[in-house]
Amino acid sequence: MSSFRGPGRTTQPRQRIPVPTARAIVDCAVYVEGKRLPGRFTHRQALEEVRDRGTGFVWVGLHDPDRTQMADIASTFGLHQLAVENAVQTHQRPKLERYDDLLLLVLRTVSYVEHELHSVSEIVETGEIVVFTGPDFVVAVRHGEHSGLAEVRSALEETPAQLSLGPGAVLHAIADRVVDSYIEVAQSVENDIDEMEEEVFTPRSKITVESIYQLKREVVELRRAVNPLAASLQLLGHKPDLPLPKEVRRYLRDVAEHHTTVAERINDFDEALSALISAALAKIGVQQNTDMRKISAWVAIAAVPTMIAGIYGMNFDHMWELHQVWGYPAVWLVIIIVCTGLYLNFHRNKWL
């Protein structure tokens, strides 16, 4: 049965069914004196447990929450509305913001995509982690499939002394894991650049400039994800008025040093690829000149029999050697001698 809407009828807007906040929560735990309390908690129950005890903190991990789910988290933990917007929006620049006792740190995550050397495809995949830290809670919001924090949580749970430092220890662990991933991706990209350099400077190798341009574009994307984090790490490690323990700031200074090292390597990649493109284009130009010389040499050799055949194809009766028995073999002999001489001359001059 076909539907018909008359002039007086209106279409009711479809109501979106809200998805429970628990669907976006990957893990929620309460930590007291560096140890995880047994049992399962909702985010509200976990916060009530901590505040009833007057010690410990909550660590909530979320993956790709929508605006409604994030608003529920914000109302529970008292997050600022602007902070909520930062958590929902993706593709942000790394940054650090403070809202009273709340710290907001945005980090861009990167992952290396395995690929063929000459394939023009995505090489570096990016994601995002937004970390909220308060006096008694940590809320980590992830965007992307490669930015899991399960290993970070497991490693911290095995070191209660570090976890007992509070939410700042979680902030440091997440930042340290992200910077370590930068180092891993930078090493993989460097291996790609080394392979391309070896191929470009190998004699008689075929060069595809498109793959070099693609890698350069991916390095630019990597640099945009990595470099802006430097300012935030410097503030976290050197600004004493931030709500972070002194020991955590020491750890964060070490992370900042590692970040500086990998950022410098990535800047070197960009310069190396620019030089590699120039070398590849120069080699292609040399190869084209060599091909043109070969073509010109063969054209010159082919011009000899073409010219002689053209002269004797003019159909005049009185032409030299036209009616001689030895005329035809003599013409072939002249053609062979001249073509052979041209070939030897071009070969000696490395045109052939």
mmCIF file of C-alpha atoms in Angstrom:
data_model
loop_
_atom_site.group_PDB
_atom_site.id
_atom_site.type_symbol
_atom_site.label_atom_id
_atom_site.label_comp_id
_atom_site.label_asym_id
_atom_site.label_seq_id
_atom_site.Cartn_x
_atom_site.Cartn_y
_atom_site.Cartn_z
ATOM 1 C CA MET A 1 0.000 0.000 0.000
ATOM 2 C CA SER A 2 1.529 3.306 -1.090
ATOM 3 C CA SER A 3 1.645 6.147 1.384
ATOM 4 C CA PHE A 4 0.000 9.514 0.647
ATOM 5 C CA ARG A 5 0.445 12.723 2.562
ATOM 6 C CA GLY A 6 -2.286 15.264 2.059
ATOM 7 C CA PRO A 7 -1.860 19.025 2.360
ATOM 8 C CA GLY A 8 -2.931 19.088 5.979
ATOM 9 C CA ARG A 9 -0.755 16.230 7.186
ATOM 10 C CA THR A 10 2.630 16.587 8.816
ATOM 11 C CA THR A 11 5.347 14.017 9.363
ATOM 12 C CA GLN A 12 6.296 13.365 12.971
ATOM 13 C CA PRO A 13 10.074 13.540 13.511
ATOM 14 C CA ARG A 14 11.643 10.249 14.406
ATOM 15 C CA GLN A 15 12.645 10.042 18.037
ATOM 16 C CA ARG A 16 16.115 8.752 18.636
ATOM 17 C CA ILE A 17 16.233 6.044 21.262
ATOM 18 C CA PRO A 18 18.923 6.931 23.809
ATOM 19 C CA VAL A 19 21.684 4.371 24.233
ATOM 20 C CA PRO A 20 22.551 3.621 27.890
ATOM 21 C CA THR A 21 25.808 5.113 29.109
ATOM 22 C CA ALA A 22 26.987 1.657 30.143
ATOM 23 C CA ARG A 23 27.259 0.705 26.448
ATOM 24 C CA ALA A 24 30.054 3.263 26.003
ATOM 25 C CA ILE A 25 31.925 2.345 29.208
ATOM 26 C CA VAL A 26 34.768 -0.077 28.563
ATOM 27 C CA ASP A 27 35.859 -0.367 32.202
ATOM 28 C CA CYS A 28 35.034 1.302 35.509
ATOM 29 C CA ALA A 29 36.970 0.639 38.685
ATOM 30 C CA VAL A 30 37.678 2.044 42.134
ATOM 31 C CA TYR A 31 41.281 2.212 43.360
ATOM 32 C CA VAL A 32 42.193 2.643 47.007
ATOM 33 C CA GLU A 33 45.848 2.845 48.069
ATOM 34 C CA GLY A 34 46.889 1.675 44.620
ATOM 35 C CA LYS A 35 44.733 -1.465 44.623
ATOM 36 C CA ARG A 36 41.578 -2.159 42.673
ATOM 37 C CA LEU A 37 38.518 -2.907 44.746
ATOM 38 C CA PRO A 38 36.769 -6.166 43.817
ATOM 39 C CA GLY A 39 33.344 -6.118 42.239
ATOM 40 C CA ARG A 40 31.611 -4.301 39.429
ATOM 41 C CA PHE A 41 30.557 -0.667 39.699
ATOM 42 C CA THR A 42 28.557 1.717 37.587
ATOM 43 C CA HIS A 43 30.136 5.140 37.240
ATOM 44 C CA ARG A 44 27.721 6.573 39.823
ATOM 45 C CA GLN A 45 28.270 3.731 42.279
ATOM 46 C CA ALA A 46 32.040 4.011 41.891
ATOM 47 C CA LEU A 47 32.056 7.731 42.657
ATOM 48 C CA GLU A 48 29.776 7.245 45.652
ATOM 49 C CA GLU A 49 32.091 4.503 46.953
ATOM 50 C CA VAL A 50 35.132 6.767 46.745
ATOM 51 C CA ARG A 51 33.449 9.739 48.375
ATOM 52 C CA ASP A 52 31.953 7.621 51.137
ATOM 53 C CA ARG A 53 35.415 6.251 51.912
ATOM 54 C CA GLY A 54 37.046 9.666 51.600
ATOM 55 C CA THR A 55 40.042 8.141 49.823
ATOM 56 C CA GLY A 56 40.938 6.560 46.479
ATOM 57 C CA PHE A 57 39.735 7.472 43.013
ATOM 58 C CA VAL A 58 37.570 6.240 40.137
ATOM 59 C CA TRP A 59 38.917 5.392 36.693
ATOM 60 C CA VAL A 60 36.283 5.271 33.955
ATOM 61 C CA GLY A 61 37.181 4.377 30.380
ATOM 62 C CA LEU A 62 34.794 5.183 27.514
ATOM 63 C CA HIS A 63 34.935 4.446 23.799
ATOM 64 C CA ASP A 64 33.220 6.729 21.261
ATOM 65 C CA PRO A 65 30.438 8.036 23.534
ATOM 66 C CA ASP A 66 27.672 10.091 21.987
ATOM 67 C CA ARG A 67 26.546 13.467 23.292
ATOM 68 C CA THR A 68 23.823 12.029 25.558
ATOM 69 C CA GLN A 69 26.151 9.491 27.139
ATOM 70 C CA MET A 70 28.834 12.102 27.699
ATOM 71 C CA ALA A 71 26.295 14.462 29.256
ATOM 72 C CA ASP A 72 25.408 11.713 31.753
ATOM 73 C CA ILE A 73 29.098 11.286 32.658
ATOM 74 C CA ALA A 74 29.489 15.067 32.971
ATOM 75 C CA SER A 75 26.542 15.410 35.344
ATOM 76 C CA THR A 76 27.934 12.618 37.536
ATOM 77 C CA PHE A 77 31.500 13.906 37.763
ATOM 78 C CA GLY A 78 30.729 17.628 37.506
ATOM 79 C CA LEU A 79 32.553 18.214 34.213
ATOM 80 C CA HIS A 80 32.378 21.622 32.559
ATOM 81 C CA GLN A 81 30.140 21.903 29.494
ATOM 82 C CA LEU A 82 33.073 23.006 27.321
ATOM 83 C CA ALA A 83 34.992 19.961 28.465
ATOM 84 C CA VAL A 84 32.099 17.769 27.353
ATOM 85 C CA GLU A 85 32.174 19.360 23.897
ATOM 86 C CA ASN A 86 35.891 18.599 23.693
ATOM 87 C CA ALA A 87 35.233 14.965 24.572
ATOM 88 C CA VAL A 88 32.573 14.467 21.903
ATOM 89 C CA GLN A 89 34.262 16.316 19.049
ATOM 90 C CA THR A 90 36.978 14.451 17.174
ATOM 91 C CA HIS A 91 40.032 15.567 15.177
ATOM 92 C CA GLN A 92 41.134 18.141 17.734
ATOM 93 C CA ARG A 93 44.642 19.458 18.210
ATOM 94 C CA PRO A 94 46.470 18.157 21.300
ATOM 95 C CA LYS A 95 45.988 20.615 24.140
ATOM 96 C CA LEU A 96 45.839 21.052 27.899
ATOM 97 C CA GLU A 97 43.090 23.010 29.658
ATOM 98 C CA ARG A 98 42.285 23.593 33.305
ATOM 99 C CA TYR A 99 38.860 24.088 34.888
ATOM 100 C CA ASP A 100 39.530 24.785 38.592
ATOM 101 C CA ASP A 101 40.639 21.384 39.971
ATOM 102 C CA LEU A 102 39.853 19.603 36.698
ATOM 103 C CA LEU A 103 42.515 18.995 34.030
ATOM 104 C CA LEU A 104 41.638 18.217 30.423
ATOM 105 C CA LEU A 105 44.322 16.709 28.199
ATOM 106 C CA VAL A 106 43.681 15.942 24.528
ATOM 107 C CA LEU A 107 46.112 13.541 22.848
ATOM 108 C CA ARG A 108 46.221 12.365 19.237
ATOM 109 C CA THR A 109 47.005 8.671 18.856
ATOM 110 C CA VAL A 110 48.741 7.161 15.830
ATOM 111 C CA SER A 111 49.041 3.645 14.445
ATOM 112 C CA TYR A 112 51.162 2.272 11.606
ATOM 113 C CA VAL A 113 49.213 0.490 8.854
ATOM 114 C CA GLU A 114 51.060 -2.404 7.213
ATOM 115 C CA HIS A 115 51.259 -1.899 3.454
ATOM 116 C CA GLU A 116 53.230 -2.683 0.309
ATOM 117 C CA LEU A 117 56.149 -0.335 -0.318
ATOM 118 C CA HIS A 118 54.754 1.102 -3.568
ATOM 119 C CA SER A 119 51.085 1.078 -2.621
ATOM 120 C CA VAL A 120 49.395 4.471 -2.519
ATOM 121 C CA SER A 121 47.300 3.895 0.612
ATOM 122 C CA GLU A 122 46.919 5.046 4.194
ATOM 123 C CA ILE A 123 50.129 4.503 6.156
ATOM 124 C CA VAL A 124 49.428 6.307 9.447
ATOM 125 C CA GLU A 125 46.025 5.986 11.125
ATOM 126 C CA THR A 126 45.113 8.569 13.756
ATOM 127 C CA GLY A 127 42.746 8.539 16.710
ATOM 128 C CA GLU A 128 42.168 10.543 19.858
ATOM 129 C CA ILE A 129 42.165 10.249 23.640
ATOM 130 C CA VAL A 130 40.618 12.868 25.943
ATOM 131 C CA VAL A 131 41.582 12.546 29.619
ATOM 132 C CA PHE A 132 39.760 14.299 32.467
ATOM 133 C CA THR A 133 41.418 14.219 35.880
ATOM 134 C CA GLY A 134 39.860 15.497 39.086
ATOM 135 C CA PRO A 135 40.739 15.092 42.759
ATOM 136 C CA ASP A 136 39.093 11.653 42.944
ATOM 137 C CA PHE A 137 38.432 10.501 39.373
ATOM 138 C CA VAL A 138 39.870 9.913 35.912
ATOM 139 C CA VAL A 139 37.648 9.809 32.834
ATOM 140 C CA ALA A 140 39.403 8.640 29.653
ATOM 141 C CA VAL A 141 37.457 8.992 26.400
ATOM 142 C CA ARG A 142 38.809 7.190 23.340
ATOM 143 C CA HIS A 143 38.046 7.721 19.661
ATOM 144 C CA GLY A 144 39.409 5.198 17.180
ATOM 145 C CA GLU A 145 39.963 1.460 17.176
ATOM 146 C CA HIS A 146 43.717 1.380 17.862
ATOM 147 C CA SER A 147 43.850 3.519 21.008
ATOM 148 C CA GLY A 148 42.959 0.888 23.618
ATOM 149 C CA LEU A 149 44.098 1.475 27.193
ATOM 150 C CA ALA A 150 43.617 -2.023 28.618
ATOM 151 C CA GLU A 151 47.388 -2.618 28.664
ATOM 152 C CA VAL A 152 47.942 0.680 30.468
ATOM 153 C CA ARG A 153 45.400 -0.233 33.135
ATOM 154 C CA SER A 154 46.888 -3.727 33.587
ATOM 155 C CA ALA A 155 50.436 -2.351 33.888
ATOM 156 C CA LEU A 156 49.375 0.187 36.501
ATOM 157 C CA GLU A 157 47.457 -2.402 38.505
ATOM 158 C CA GLU A 158 50.672 -4.431 38.723
ATOM 159 C CA THR A 159 52.477 -1.431 40.278
ATOM 160 C CA PRO A 160 50.308 -0.270 43.217
ATOM 161 C CA ALA A 161 52.999 2.137 44.412
ATOM 162 C CA GLN A 162 52.653 4.191 41.254
ATOM 163 C CA LEU A 163 48.873 3.881 41.139
ATOM 164 C CA SER A 164 48.678 5.131 44.721
ATOM 165 C CA LEU A 165 49.851 8.546 43.467
ATOM 166 C CA GLY A 166 46.265 9.122 42.314
ATOM 167 C CA PRO A 167 44.663 10.314 39.073
ATOM 168 C CA GLY A 168 47.891 12.056 38.049
ATOM 169 C CA ALA A 169 49.600 8.657 37.769
ATOM 170 C CA VAL A 170 46.933 7.535 35.293
ATOM 171 C CA LEU A 171 47.376 10.737 33.298
ATOM 172 C CA HIS A 172 51.125 10.106 33.122
ATOM 173 C CA ALA A 173 50.672 6.444 32.125
ATOM 174 C CA ILE A 174 48.317 7.343 29.275
ATOM 175 C CA ALA A 175 50.593 10.106 27.996
ATOM 176 C CA ASP A 176 53.608 7.796 28.262
ATOM 177 C CA ARG A 177 51.816 5.065 26.281
ATOM 178 C CA VAL A 178 50.809 7.518 23.558
ATOM 179 C CA VAL A 179 54.358 8.884 23.217
ATOM 180 C CA ASP A 180 55.732 5.323 23.089
ATOM 181 C CA SER A 181 53.360 4.629 20.195
ATOM 182 C CA TYR A 182 54.774 7.708 18.450
ATOM 183 C CA ILE A 183 58.255 6.175 18.740
ATOM 184 C CA GLU A 184 57.060 2.828 17.350
ATOM 185 C CA VAL A 185 55.305 4.441 14.392
ATOM 186 C CA ALA A 186 58.296 6.712 13.713
ATOM 187 C CA GLN A 187 60.572 3.657 13.578
ATOM 188 C CA SER A 188 58.273 1.924 11.065
ATOM 189 C CA VAL A 189 58.089 5.047 8.888
ATOM 190 C CA GLU A 190 61.865 5.379 9.054
ATOM 191 C CA ASN A 191 62.188 1.803 7.765
ATOM 192 C CA ASP A 192 59.949 2.725 4.812
ATOM 193 C CA ILE A 193 62.085 5.770 4.065
ATOM 194 C CA ASP A 194 65.277 3.677 4.208
ATOM 195 C CA GLU A 195 63.815 1.173 1.732
ATOM 196 C CA MET A 196 62.799 3.964 -0.628
ATOM 197 C CA GLU A 197 66.236 5.574 -0.391
ATOM 198 C CA GLU A 198 67.911 2.275 -1.210
ATOM 199 C CA GLU A 199 65.639 1.802 -4.214
ATOM 200 C CA VAL A 200 66.066 5.336 -5.526
ATOM 201 C CA PHE A 201 69.852 5.121 -5.445
ATOM 202 C CA THR A 202 70.031 1.576 -6.855
ATOM 203 C CA PRO A 203 71.156 1.681 -10.532
ATOM 204 C CA ARG A 204 68.520 0.826 -13.150
ATOM 205 C CA SER A 205 65.735 0.610 -10.567
ATOM 206 C CA LYS A 206 62.211 1.716 -11.420
ATOM 207 C CA ILE A 207 60.978 4.636 -9.342
ATOM 208 C CA THR A 208 57.364 5.518 -8.482
ATOM 209 C CA VAL A 209 57.280 9.084 -7.229
ATOM 210 C CA GLU A 210 53.616 8.686 -6.224
ATOM 211 C CA SER A 211 54.522 6.384 -3.314
ATOM 212 C CA ILE A 212 57.132 8.887 -2.072
ATOM 213 C CA TYR A 213 54.562 11.694 -2.210
ATOM 214 C CA GLN A 214 52.082 9.484 -0.330
ATOM 215 C CA LEU A 215 54.603 8.767 2.415
ATOM 216 C CA LYS A 216 55.439 12.466 2.653
ATOM 217 C CA ARG A 217 51.744 13.286 3.066
ATOM 218 C CA GLU A 218 51.458 10.678 5.829
ATOM 219 C CA VAL A 219 54.527 12.125 7.563
ATOM 220 C CA VAL A 220 52.821 15.532 7.509
ATOM 221 C CA GLU A 221 49.751 13.940 9.134
ATOM 222 C CA LEU A 222 51.994 12.295 11.716
ATOM 223 C CA ARG A 223 53.706 15.600 12.473
ATOM 224 C CA ARG A 224 50.354 17.339 12.963
ATOM 225 C CA ALA A 225 49.356 14.678 15.483
ATOM 226 C CA VAL A 226 52.642 14.613 17.395
ATOM 227 C CA ASN A 227 54.214 18.071 17.487
ATOM 228 C CA PRO A 228 51.411 20.128 19.150
ATOM 229 C CA LEU A 229 51.548 17.888 22.237
ATOM 230 C CA ALA A 230 54.934 19.365 23.200
ATOM 231 C CA ALA A 231 53.462 22.492 24.799
ATOM 232 C CA SER A 232 51.019 20.490 26.949
ATOM 233 C CA LEU A 233 53.719 18.126 28.197
ATOM 234 C CA GLN A 234 55.985 21.035 29.070
ATOM 235 C CA LEU A 235 53.222 22.617 31.145
ATOM 236 C CA LEU A 236 52.408 19.355 32.907
ATOM 237 C CA GLY A 237 56.026 18.749 33.798
ATOM 238 C CA HIS A 238 57.135 22.243 34.774
ATOM 239 C CA LYS A 239 54.089 24.148 36.084
ATOM 240 C CA PRO A 240 53.947 23.627 39.877
ATOM 241 C CA ASP A 241 50.487 25.138 40.382
ATOM 242 C CA LEU A 242 48.751 22.336 38.458
ATOM 243 C CA PRO A 243 46.879 19.816 40.660
ATOM 244 C CA LEU A 244 49.491 17.076 40.163
ATOM 245 C CA PRO A 245 51.853 15.446 42.684
ATOM 246 C CA LYS A 246 55.507 16.426 42.437
ATOM 247 C CA GLU A 247 56.526 12.838 41.656
ATOM 248 C CA VAL A 248 54.080 12.685 38.726
ATOM 249 C CA ARG A 249 55.507 15.910 37.308
ATOM 250 C CA ARG A 250 58.953 14.287 37.316
ATOM 251 C CA TYR A 251 57.604 11.369 35.303
ATOM 252 C CA LEU A 252 55.908 13.762 32.896
ATOM 253 C CA ARG A 253 59.168 15.621 32.293
ATOM 254 C CA ASP A 254 60.686 12.326 31.170
ATOM 255 C CA VAL A 255 57.749 11.815 28.789
ATOM 256 C CA ALA A 256 58.303 15.339 27.433
ATOM 257 C CA GLU A 257 61.944 14.504 26.677
ATOM 258 C CA HIS A 258 60.934 11.382 24.753
ATOM 259 C CA HIS A 259 58.344 13.398 22.886
ATOM 260 C CA THR A 260 60.938 16.006 21.898
ATOM 261 C CA THR A 261 63.175 13.258 20.522
ATOM 262 C CA VAL A 262 60.462 11.685 18.387
ATOM 263 C CA ALA A 263 59.225 15.094 17.171
ATOM 264 C CA GLU A 264 62.743 15.918 15.943
ATOM 265 C CA ARG A 265 62.914 12.567 14.136
ATOM 266 C CA ILE A 266 59.623 13.254 12.383
ATOM 267 C CA ASN A 267 60.857 16.684 11.271
ATOM 268 C CA ASP A 268 63.944 14.949 9.863
ATOM 269 C CA PHE A 269 61.665 12.567 7.944
ATOM 270 C CA ASP A 270 60.033 15.477 6.172
ATOM 271 C CA GLU A 271 63.386 16.898 5.106
ATOM 272 C CA ALA A 272 64.657 13.461 4.028
ATOM 273 C CA LEU A 273 61.571 12.829 1.898
ATOM 274 C CA SER A 274 61.880 16.258 0.252
ATOM 275 C CA ALA A 275 65.474 15.422 -0.669
ATOM 276 C CA LEU A 276 64.381 11.965 -1.808
ATOM 277 C CA ILE A 277 61.736 13.436 -4.109
ATOM 278 C CA SER A 278 64.323 15.764 -5.646
ATOM 279 C CA ALA A 279 66.706 12.827 -6.161
ATOM 280 C CA ALA A 280 63.945 10.668 -7.648
ATOM 281 C CA LEU A 281 62.876 13.406 -10.068
ATOM 282 C CA ALA A 282 66.517 13.959 -11.080
ATOM 283 C CA LYS A 283 66.947 10.223 -11.688
ATOM 284 C CA ILE A 284 63.763 10.108 -13.735
ATOM 285 C CA GLY A 285 65.069 13.042 -15.781
ATOM 286 C CA VAL A 286 68.344 11.212 -16.401
ATOM 287 C CA GLN A 287 66.455 8.049 -17.385
ATOM 288 C CA GLN A 288 64.285 10.029 -19.797
ATOM 289 C CA ASN A 289 67.366 11.654 -21.355
ATOM 290 C CA THR A 290 68.962 8.222 -21.747
ATOM 291 C CA ASP A 291 65.815 6.880 -23.386
ATOM 292 C CA MET A 292 65.662 9.869 -25.727
ATOM 293 C CA ARG A 293 69.292 9.329 -26.764
ATOM 294 C CA LYS A 294 68.590 5.675 -27.494
ATOM 295 C CA ILE A 295 65.518 6.571 -29.529
ATOM 296 C CA SER A 296 67.433 9.255 -31.424
ATOM 297 C CA ALA A 297 70.287 6.825 -32.166
ATOM 298 C CA TRP A 298 67.960 4.175 -33.558
ATOM 299 C CA VAL A 299 66.092 6.786 -35.583
ATOM 300 C CA ALA A 300 69.416 7.915 -37.115
ATOM 301 C CA ILE A 301 70.336 4.342 -38.009
ATOM 302 C CA ALA A 302 66.893 3.687 -39.505
ATOM 303 C CA ALA A 303 67.110 6.904 -41.528
ATOM 304 C CA VAL A 304 69.969 5.503 -43.693
ATOM 305 C CA PRO A 305 68.061 2.671 -45.442
ATOM 306 C CA THR A 306 64.941 4.848 -45.508
ATOM 307 C CA MET A 307 66.812 7.611 -47.369
ATOM 308 C CA ILE A 308 68.502 5.246 -49.847
ATOM 309 C CA ALA A 309 65.256 3.359 -50.497
ATOM 310 C CA GLY A 310 63.498 6.674 -51.022
ATOM 311 C CA ILE A 311 66.075 7.787 -53.620
ATOM 312 C CA TYR A 312 65.836 4.549 -55.592
ATOM 313 C CA GLY A 313 62.070 4.611 -55.364
ATOM 314 C CA MET A 314 61.721 7.779 -57.489
ATOM 315 C CA ASN A 315 61.200 5.688 -60.683
ATOM 316 C CA PHE A 316 63.630 7.561 -62.965
ATOM 317 C CA ASP A 317 65.036 5.557 -65.917
ATOM 318 C CA HIS A 318 68.544 6.984 -65.853
ATOM 319 C CA MET A 319 69.834 6.349 -62.340
ATOM 320 C CA TRP A 320 73.341 5.268 -61.430
ATOM 321 C CA GLU A 321 73.727 1.489 -61.120
ATOM 322 C CA LEU A 322 70.034 0.972 -61.766
ATOM 323 C CA HIS A 323 70.580 -1.461 -64.616
ATOM 324 C CA GLN A 324 73.788 -3.019 -63.295
ATOM 325 C CA VAL A 325 73.798 -6.604 -62.082
ATOM 326 C CA TRP A 326 75.792 -5.657 -59.012
ATOM 327 C CA GLY A 327 73.726 -2.534 -58.244
ATOM 328 C CA TYR A 328 71.281 -4.141 -55.794
ATOM 329 C CA PRO A 329 73.979 -5.919 -53.718
ATOM 330 C CA ALA A 330 76.066 -2.711 -53.744
ATOM 331 C CA VAL A 331 73.178 -0.706 -52.284
ATOM 332 C CA TRP A 332 72.716 -3.262 -49.498
ATOM 333 C CA LEU A 333 76.430 -3.257 -48.809
ATOM 334 C CA VAL A 334 76.423 0.549 -48.458
ATOM 335 C CA ILE A 335 73.409 0.387 -46.122
ATOM 336 C CA ILE A 336 75.020 -2.263 -43.909
ATOM 337 C CA ILE A 337 78.358 -0.445 -43.728
ATOM 338 C CA VAL A 338 76.838 2.935 -42.867
ATOM 339 C CA CYS A 339 74.374 1.487 -40.295
ATOM 340 C CA THR A 340 77.131 -0.581 -38.662
ATOM 341 C CA GLY A 341 79.386 2.463 -38.455
ATOM 342 C CA LEU A 342 76.611 4.519 -36.868
ATOM 343 C CA TYR A 343 75.839 1.740 -34.364
ATOM 344 C CA LEU A 344 79.478 1.395 -33.318
ATOM 345 C CA ASN A 345 79.835 5.157 -32.964
ATOM 346 C CA PHE A 346 76.677 5.483 -30.807
ATOM 347 C CA HIS A 347 77.706 2.469 -28.702
ATOM 348 C CA ARG A 348 81.162 3.961 -28.114
ATOM 349 C CA ASN A 349 79.557 7.202 -26.929
ATOM 350 C CA LYS A 350 77.142 5.179 -24.682
ATOM 351 C CA TRP A 351 74.036 6.193 -26.563
ATOM 352 C CA LEU A 352 73.216 2.539 -27.102
#
